[in-house]
Coordinates of C-alpha atoms and ligand atoms in Angstrom, one line a residue:
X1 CA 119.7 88.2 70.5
X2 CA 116.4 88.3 72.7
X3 CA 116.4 86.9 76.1
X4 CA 114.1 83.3 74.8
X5 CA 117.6 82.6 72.1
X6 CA 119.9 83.8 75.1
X7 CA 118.4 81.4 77.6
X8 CA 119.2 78.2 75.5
X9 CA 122.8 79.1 73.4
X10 CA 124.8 81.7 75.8
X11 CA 127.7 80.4 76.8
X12 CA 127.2 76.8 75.7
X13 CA 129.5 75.8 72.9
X14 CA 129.3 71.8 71.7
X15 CA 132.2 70.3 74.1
X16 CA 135.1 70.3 71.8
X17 CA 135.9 66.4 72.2
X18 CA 133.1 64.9 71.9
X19 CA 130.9 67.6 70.8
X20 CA 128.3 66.8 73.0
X21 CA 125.6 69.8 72.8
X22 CA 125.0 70.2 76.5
X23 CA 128.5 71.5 78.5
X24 CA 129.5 68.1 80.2
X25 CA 130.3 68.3 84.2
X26 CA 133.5 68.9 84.7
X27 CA 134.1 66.4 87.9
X28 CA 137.9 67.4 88.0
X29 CA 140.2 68.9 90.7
X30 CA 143.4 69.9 88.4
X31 CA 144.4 69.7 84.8
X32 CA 147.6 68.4 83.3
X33 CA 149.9 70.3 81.8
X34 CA 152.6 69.6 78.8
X35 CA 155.4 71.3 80.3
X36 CA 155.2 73.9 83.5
X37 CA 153.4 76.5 82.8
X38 CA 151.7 74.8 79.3
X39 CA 148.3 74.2 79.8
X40 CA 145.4 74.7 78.4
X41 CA 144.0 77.9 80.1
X42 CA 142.6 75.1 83.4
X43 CA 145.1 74.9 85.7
X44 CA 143.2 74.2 89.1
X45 CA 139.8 74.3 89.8
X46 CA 138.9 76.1 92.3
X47 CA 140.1 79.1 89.8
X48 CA 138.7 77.7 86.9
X49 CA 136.3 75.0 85.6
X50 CA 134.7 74.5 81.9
X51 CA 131.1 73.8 83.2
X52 CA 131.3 76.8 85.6
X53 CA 132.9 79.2 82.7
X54 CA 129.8 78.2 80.5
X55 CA 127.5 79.1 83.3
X56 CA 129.5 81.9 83.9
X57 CA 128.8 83.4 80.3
X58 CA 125.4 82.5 80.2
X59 CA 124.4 84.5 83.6
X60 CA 126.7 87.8 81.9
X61 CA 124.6 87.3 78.6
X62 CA 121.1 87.1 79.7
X63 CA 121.3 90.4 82.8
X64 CA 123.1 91.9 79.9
X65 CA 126.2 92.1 81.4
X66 CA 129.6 91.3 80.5
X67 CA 131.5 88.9 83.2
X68 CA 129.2 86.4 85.7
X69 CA 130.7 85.3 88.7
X70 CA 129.6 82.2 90.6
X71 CA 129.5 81.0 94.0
X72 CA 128.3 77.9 96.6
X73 CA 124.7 79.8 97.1
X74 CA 123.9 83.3 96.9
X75 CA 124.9 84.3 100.3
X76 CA 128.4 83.4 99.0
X77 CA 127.5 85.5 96.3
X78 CA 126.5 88.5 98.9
X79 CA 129.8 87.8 100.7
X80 CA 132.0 88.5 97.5
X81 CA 130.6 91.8 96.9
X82 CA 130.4 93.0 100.6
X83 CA 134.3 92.0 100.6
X84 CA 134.9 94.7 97.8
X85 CA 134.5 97.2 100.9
X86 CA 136.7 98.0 103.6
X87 CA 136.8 98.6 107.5
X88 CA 134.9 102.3 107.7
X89 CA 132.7 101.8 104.8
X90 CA 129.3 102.0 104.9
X91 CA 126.2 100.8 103.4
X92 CA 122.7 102.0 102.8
X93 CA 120.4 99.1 102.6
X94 CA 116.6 98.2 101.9
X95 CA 115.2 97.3 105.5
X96 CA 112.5 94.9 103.8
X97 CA 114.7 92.1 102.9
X98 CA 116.0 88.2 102.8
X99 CA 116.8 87.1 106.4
X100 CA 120.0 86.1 105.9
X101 CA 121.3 88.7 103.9
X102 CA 120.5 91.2 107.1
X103 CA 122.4 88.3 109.4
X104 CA 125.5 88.0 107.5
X105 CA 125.2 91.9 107.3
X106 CA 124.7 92.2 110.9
X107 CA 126.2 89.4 112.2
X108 CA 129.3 89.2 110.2
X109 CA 130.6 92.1 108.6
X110 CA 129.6 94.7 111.7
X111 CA 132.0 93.1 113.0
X112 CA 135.0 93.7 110.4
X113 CA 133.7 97.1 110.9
X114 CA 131.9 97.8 107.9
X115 CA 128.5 99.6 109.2
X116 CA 124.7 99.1 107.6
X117 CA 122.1 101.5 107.7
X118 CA 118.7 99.6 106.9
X119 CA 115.7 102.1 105.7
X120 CA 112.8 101.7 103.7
X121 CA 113.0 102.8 99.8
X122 CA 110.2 102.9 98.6
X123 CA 110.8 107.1 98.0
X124 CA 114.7 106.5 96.8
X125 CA 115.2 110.0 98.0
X126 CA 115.2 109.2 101.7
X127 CA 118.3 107.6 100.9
X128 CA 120.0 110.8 100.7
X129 CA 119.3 111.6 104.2
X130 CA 121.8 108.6 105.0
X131 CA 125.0 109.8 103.1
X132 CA 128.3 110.5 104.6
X133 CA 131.7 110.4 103.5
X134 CA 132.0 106.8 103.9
X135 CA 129.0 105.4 102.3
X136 CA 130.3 103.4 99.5
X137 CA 127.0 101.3 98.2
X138 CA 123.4 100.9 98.2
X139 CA 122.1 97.6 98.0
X140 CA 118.8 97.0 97.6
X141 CA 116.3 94.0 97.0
X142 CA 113.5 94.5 94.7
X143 CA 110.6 93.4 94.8
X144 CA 111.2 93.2 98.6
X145 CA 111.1 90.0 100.5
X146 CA 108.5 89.1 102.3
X147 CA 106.2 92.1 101.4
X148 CA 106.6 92.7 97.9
X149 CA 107.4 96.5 97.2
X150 CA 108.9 98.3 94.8
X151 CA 112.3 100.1 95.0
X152 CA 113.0 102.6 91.8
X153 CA 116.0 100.8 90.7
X154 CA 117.0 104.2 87.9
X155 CA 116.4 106.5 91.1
X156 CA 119.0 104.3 93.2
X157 CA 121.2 104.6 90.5
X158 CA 121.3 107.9 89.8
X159 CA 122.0 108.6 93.6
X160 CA 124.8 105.9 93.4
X161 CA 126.1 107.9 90.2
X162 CA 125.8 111.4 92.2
X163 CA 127.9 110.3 94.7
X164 CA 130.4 107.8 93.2
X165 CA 128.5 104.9 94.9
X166 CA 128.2 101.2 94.1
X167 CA 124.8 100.3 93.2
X168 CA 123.9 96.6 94.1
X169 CA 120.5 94.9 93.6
X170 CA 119.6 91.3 94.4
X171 CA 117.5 89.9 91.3
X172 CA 116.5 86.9 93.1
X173 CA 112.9 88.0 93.1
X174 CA 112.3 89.1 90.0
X175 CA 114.7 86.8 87.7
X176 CA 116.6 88.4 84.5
X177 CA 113.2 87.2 82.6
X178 CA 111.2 90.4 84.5
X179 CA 114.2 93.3 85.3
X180 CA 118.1 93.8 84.3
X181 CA 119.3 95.6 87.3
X182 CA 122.1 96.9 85.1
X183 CA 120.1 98.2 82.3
X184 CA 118.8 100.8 85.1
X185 CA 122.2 101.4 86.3
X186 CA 123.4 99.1 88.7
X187 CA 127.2 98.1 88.9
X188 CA 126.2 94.4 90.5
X189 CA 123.3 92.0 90.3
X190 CA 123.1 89.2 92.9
X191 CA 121.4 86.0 92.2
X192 CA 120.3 83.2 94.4
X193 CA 119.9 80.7 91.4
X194 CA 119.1 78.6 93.8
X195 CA 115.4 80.3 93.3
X196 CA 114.3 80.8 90.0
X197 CA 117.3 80.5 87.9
X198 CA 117.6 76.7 89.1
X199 CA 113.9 77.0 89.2
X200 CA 113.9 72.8 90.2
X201 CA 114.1 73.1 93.7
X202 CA 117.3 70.8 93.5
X203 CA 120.5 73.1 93.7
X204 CA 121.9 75.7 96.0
X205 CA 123.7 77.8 94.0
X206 CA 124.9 81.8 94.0
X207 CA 125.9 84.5 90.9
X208 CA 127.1 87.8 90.7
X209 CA 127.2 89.8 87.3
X210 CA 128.5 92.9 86.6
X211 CA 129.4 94.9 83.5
X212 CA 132.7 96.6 84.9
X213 CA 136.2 95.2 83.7
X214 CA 137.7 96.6 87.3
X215 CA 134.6 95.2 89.2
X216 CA 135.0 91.7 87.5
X217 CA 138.4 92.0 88.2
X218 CA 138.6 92.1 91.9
X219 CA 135.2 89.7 92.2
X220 CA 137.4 87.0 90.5
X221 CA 139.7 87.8 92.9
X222 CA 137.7 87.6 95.7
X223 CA 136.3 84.2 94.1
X224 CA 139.3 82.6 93.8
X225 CA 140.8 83.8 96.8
X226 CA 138.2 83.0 99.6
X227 CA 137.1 80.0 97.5
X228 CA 133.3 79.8 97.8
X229 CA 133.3 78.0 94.5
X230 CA 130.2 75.8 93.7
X231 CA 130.5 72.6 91.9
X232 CA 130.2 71.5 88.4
X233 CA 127.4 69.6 88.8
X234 CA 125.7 72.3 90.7
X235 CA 126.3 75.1 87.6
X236 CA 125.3 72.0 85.4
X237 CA 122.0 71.8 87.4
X238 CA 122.0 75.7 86.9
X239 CA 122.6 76.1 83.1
X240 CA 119.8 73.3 82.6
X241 CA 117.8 75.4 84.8
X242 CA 118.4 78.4 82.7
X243 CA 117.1 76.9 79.4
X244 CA 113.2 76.9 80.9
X245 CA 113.6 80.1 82.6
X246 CA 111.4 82.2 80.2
X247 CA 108.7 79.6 79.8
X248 CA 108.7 78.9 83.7
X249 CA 108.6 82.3 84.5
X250 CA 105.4 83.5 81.9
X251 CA 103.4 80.3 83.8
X252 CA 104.9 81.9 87.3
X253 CA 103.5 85.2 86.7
X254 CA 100.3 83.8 85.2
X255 CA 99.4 81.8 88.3
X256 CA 100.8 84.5 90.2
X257 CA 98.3 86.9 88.6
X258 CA 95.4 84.4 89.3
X259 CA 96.3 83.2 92.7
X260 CA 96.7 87.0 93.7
X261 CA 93.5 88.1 92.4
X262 CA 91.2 84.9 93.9
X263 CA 92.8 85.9 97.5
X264 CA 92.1 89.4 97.0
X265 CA 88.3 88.4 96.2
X266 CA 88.3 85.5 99.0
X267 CA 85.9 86.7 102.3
X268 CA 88.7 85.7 104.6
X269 CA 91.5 87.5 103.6
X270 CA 92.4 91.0 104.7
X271 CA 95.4 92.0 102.5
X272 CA 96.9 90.7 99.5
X273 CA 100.8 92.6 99.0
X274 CA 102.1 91.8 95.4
X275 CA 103.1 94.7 92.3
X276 CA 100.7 93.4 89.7
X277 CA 97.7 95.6 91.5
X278 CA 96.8 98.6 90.2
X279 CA 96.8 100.3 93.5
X280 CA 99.4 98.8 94.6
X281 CA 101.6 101.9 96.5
X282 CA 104.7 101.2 93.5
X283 CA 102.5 100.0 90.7
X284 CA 103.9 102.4 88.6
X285 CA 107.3 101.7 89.3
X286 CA 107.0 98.2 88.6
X287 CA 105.5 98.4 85.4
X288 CA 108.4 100.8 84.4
X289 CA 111.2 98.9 85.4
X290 CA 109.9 95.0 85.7
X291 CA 108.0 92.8 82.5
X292 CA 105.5 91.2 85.1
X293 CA 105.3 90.1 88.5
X294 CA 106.5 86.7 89.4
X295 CA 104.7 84.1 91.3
X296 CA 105.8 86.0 94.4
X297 CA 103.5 87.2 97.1
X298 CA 103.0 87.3 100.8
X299 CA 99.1 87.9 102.3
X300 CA 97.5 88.3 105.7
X301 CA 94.1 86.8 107.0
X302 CA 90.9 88.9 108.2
X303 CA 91.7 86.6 111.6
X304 CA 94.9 88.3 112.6
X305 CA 96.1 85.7 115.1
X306 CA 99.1 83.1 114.6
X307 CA 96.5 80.6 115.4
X308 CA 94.8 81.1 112.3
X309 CA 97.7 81.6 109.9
X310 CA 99.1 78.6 111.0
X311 CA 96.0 76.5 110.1
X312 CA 96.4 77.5 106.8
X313 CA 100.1 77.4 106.6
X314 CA 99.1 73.4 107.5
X315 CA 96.3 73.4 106.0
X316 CA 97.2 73.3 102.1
X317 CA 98.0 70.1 100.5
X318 CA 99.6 71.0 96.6
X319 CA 101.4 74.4 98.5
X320 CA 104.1 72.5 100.2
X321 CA 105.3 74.2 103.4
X322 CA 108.8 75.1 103.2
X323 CA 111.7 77.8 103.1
X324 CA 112.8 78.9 99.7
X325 CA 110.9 79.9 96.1
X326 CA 111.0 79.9 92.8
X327 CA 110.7 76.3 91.6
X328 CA 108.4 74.3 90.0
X329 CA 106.1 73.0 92.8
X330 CA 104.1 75.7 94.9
X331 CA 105.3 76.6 98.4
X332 CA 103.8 77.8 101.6
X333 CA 106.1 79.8 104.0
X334 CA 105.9 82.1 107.3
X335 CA 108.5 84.7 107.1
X336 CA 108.0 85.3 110.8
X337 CA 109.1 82.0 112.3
X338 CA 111.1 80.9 108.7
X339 CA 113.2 83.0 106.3
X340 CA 112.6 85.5 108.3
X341 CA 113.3 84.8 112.0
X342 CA 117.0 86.0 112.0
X343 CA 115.5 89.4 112.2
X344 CA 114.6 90.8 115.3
X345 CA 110.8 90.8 116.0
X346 CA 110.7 94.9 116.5
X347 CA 112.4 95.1 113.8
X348 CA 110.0 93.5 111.2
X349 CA 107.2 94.4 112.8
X350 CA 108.4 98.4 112.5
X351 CA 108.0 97.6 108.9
X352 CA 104.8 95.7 108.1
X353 CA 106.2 91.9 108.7
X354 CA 103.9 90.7 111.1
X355 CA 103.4 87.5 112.6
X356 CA 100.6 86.1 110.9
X357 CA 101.5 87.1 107.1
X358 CA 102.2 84.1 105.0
X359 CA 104.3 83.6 102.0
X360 CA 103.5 82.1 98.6
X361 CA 105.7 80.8 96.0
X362 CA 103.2 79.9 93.4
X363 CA 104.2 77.3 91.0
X364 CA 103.5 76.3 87.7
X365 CA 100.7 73.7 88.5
X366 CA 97.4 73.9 87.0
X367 CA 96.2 77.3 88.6
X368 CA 92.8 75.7 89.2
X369 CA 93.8 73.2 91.3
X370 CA 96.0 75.7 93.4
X371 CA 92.9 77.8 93.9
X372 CA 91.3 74.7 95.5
X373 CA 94.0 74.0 97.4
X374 CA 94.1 77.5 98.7
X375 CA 90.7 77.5 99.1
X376 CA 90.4 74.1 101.2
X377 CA 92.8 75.8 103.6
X378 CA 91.4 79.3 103.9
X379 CA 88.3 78.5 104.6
X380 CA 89.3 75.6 107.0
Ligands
PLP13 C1 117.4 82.7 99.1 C2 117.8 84.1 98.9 C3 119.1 84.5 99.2 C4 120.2 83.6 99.7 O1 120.5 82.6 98.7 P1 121.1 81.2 99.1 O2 121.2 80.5 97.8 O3 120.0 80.5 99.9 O4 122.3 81.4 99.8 C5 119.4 85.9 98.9 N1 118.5 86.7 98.5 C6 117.2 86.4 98.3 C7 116.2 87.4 97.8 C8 116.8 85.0 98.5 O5 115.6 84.7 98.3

């Protein structure tokens, strides 16, 4: 079945009382049973829940996997897999990526004494200066956040395969409609469907899929045992989200591809950072391992100041400015002073994120009127 068929019928099944075609929200804390121990496979439900299982099956089916695994929001998500590791273990991690995934990293699990060594990866061998005897994963993001390269997912893999490593990549960016992580080798995929999966700006929601029995396993585990369960409604939201992915994302990358090429052109921009150029440092990497190139990108002004960047970060009227991507309606953000700012500023600044890039998230309006909207705001 191709990803279009996948979208709409994985995991959904007409409810069996009713038959009603879309999975109904399960609003229910417990199930009864007929005698102890009879029941009907739903015995509480923070372990299990009809409208998460559907969800569950569709997010395995369509990153061609074979178990999904769902959570509150995708740093709940993040927290599962880190919390397959132990006290010792180590981590080799893309230093270009979403704020909070280096907090909780930093900020959390340093302190249970798991240790994270952030690098660039754009050359997936400079991984393997960074291997000891306790590095048990890679996890990478790709295309990075807020700069847009390119990591060679097969490379990381086959480094992860080398050395008996997990491989775990967060698919946020690029959505199961552009890459499948583990089609090039990856163990785990993390989602935050609260991006583009959702894709309606209205959930906050978090997946992990995987393709190992074991893996599954102990991620079930983890998700019933810490408990960062989401609610029906919210994998409701989710599934219905899912059913427009592939038509959302064709008008994301279409924009995208528009939006990226007017900036490049525009007299008062400096640099645009997004895959889909040809001379973009890991064009060929993207085009080998991704279908197209989202809606994502981040660009600087010729005026290098904050001052300016802020005028046109308040400057737009259609781009609204906010946190977060991946839905609908076009947003404006600053990684600097907003998904970014939980990051040290030497730190991003040793890698490119400086103060006055901005962030787009381009929706699927009508791409002429985000180019006047742009525009307007550019030039001031
Ligand atoms: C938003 C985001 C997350 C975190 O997801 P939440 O749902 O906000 O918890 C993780 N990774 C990336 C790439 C993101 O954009």
């Amino acid at each position: 079945m191709k990803l279009g068929t996948k979208l709409i019928h994985a995991g959904v099944e007409p409810d069996p009382s009713t038959g009603a075609i879309m999975t109904p929200i399960y609003q229910t804390s417990t199930y009864v049973q007929s005698a102890p121990g009879q029941h009907k496979g739903y015995e509480y439900a923070r372990t299990q829940n009809p409208t998460r299982d559907a969800l569950q099956n569709a997010l395995a089916a369509i990153e061609n996997g074979t178990h999904g695994i769902c959570f509150g929001s995708g740093l709940a998500a993040t927290d599962a897999v880190i919390k397959l590791l132990e006290p010792g273990d180590e981590v080799i991690v893309s230093n270009d990526l979403y704020g909070g995934t280096y907090r909780i990293f930093t900020k959390i699990f340093e302190r249970y004494g798991i240790k994270f060594h952030f690098i660039g990866m754009q050359d997936a061998q400079q991984i393997r200066q960074h291997l000891n005897g306790q590095t048990k994963m890679i996890w990478i993001e790709t295309p990075t956040n807020p700069l847009m390269n390119i990591i060679d997912v097969a490379a990381c893999a086959q480094i992860a395969q080398e050395h008996n490593l997990l491989l775990s990549v967060d698919n946020t960016f690029a959505s199961p409609y552009l890459q499948n992580p583990l089609d090039l080798g990856a163990h785990i995929v993390v989602h935050s469907a609260t991006k583009y999966l959702g894709g309606h700006s209205d959930v906050v929601h978090g997946a992990v899929i995987v393709k190992d029995e074991a893996l599954a396993k102990q991620l079930y585990f983890i998700q019933n045992s810490c408990g960062a369960v989401p609610g029906p409604q919210d994998c409701f939201l989710v599934l219905r989200g899912l059913k427009t992915l592939h038509v959302r994302m064709q008008r994301h990358c279409d924009n995208g591809a528009i939006v990226a090429r007017f900036l490049r052109e525009h007299s008062k921009v400096a640099k645009v950072y997004w895959a889909g150029f040809e001379d973009h440092p890991n064009h060929d990497i993207a085009k080998k391992q991704m279908r197209g190139f989202s809606g994502m990108m981040s660009f600087t002004l010729k005026n290098d100041s904050m001052d300016a960047a802020l005028k046109v970060l308040s400057g737009t009227r259609l781009f609204s400015l906010a946190e977060s991507l991946g839905g609908v309606e076009s947003l404006i953000g600053h990684p600097a002073s907003m998904t970014h700012a939980s990051i040290p500023r030497e730190d991003r600044l040793s890698y490119g994120l400086t103060d006055s890039l901005i962030r787009l998230s381009v929706g699927i309006e009508d791409a002429d009127d985000l180019l006047a909207d742009l525009d307007s705001a550019i030039t001031g």
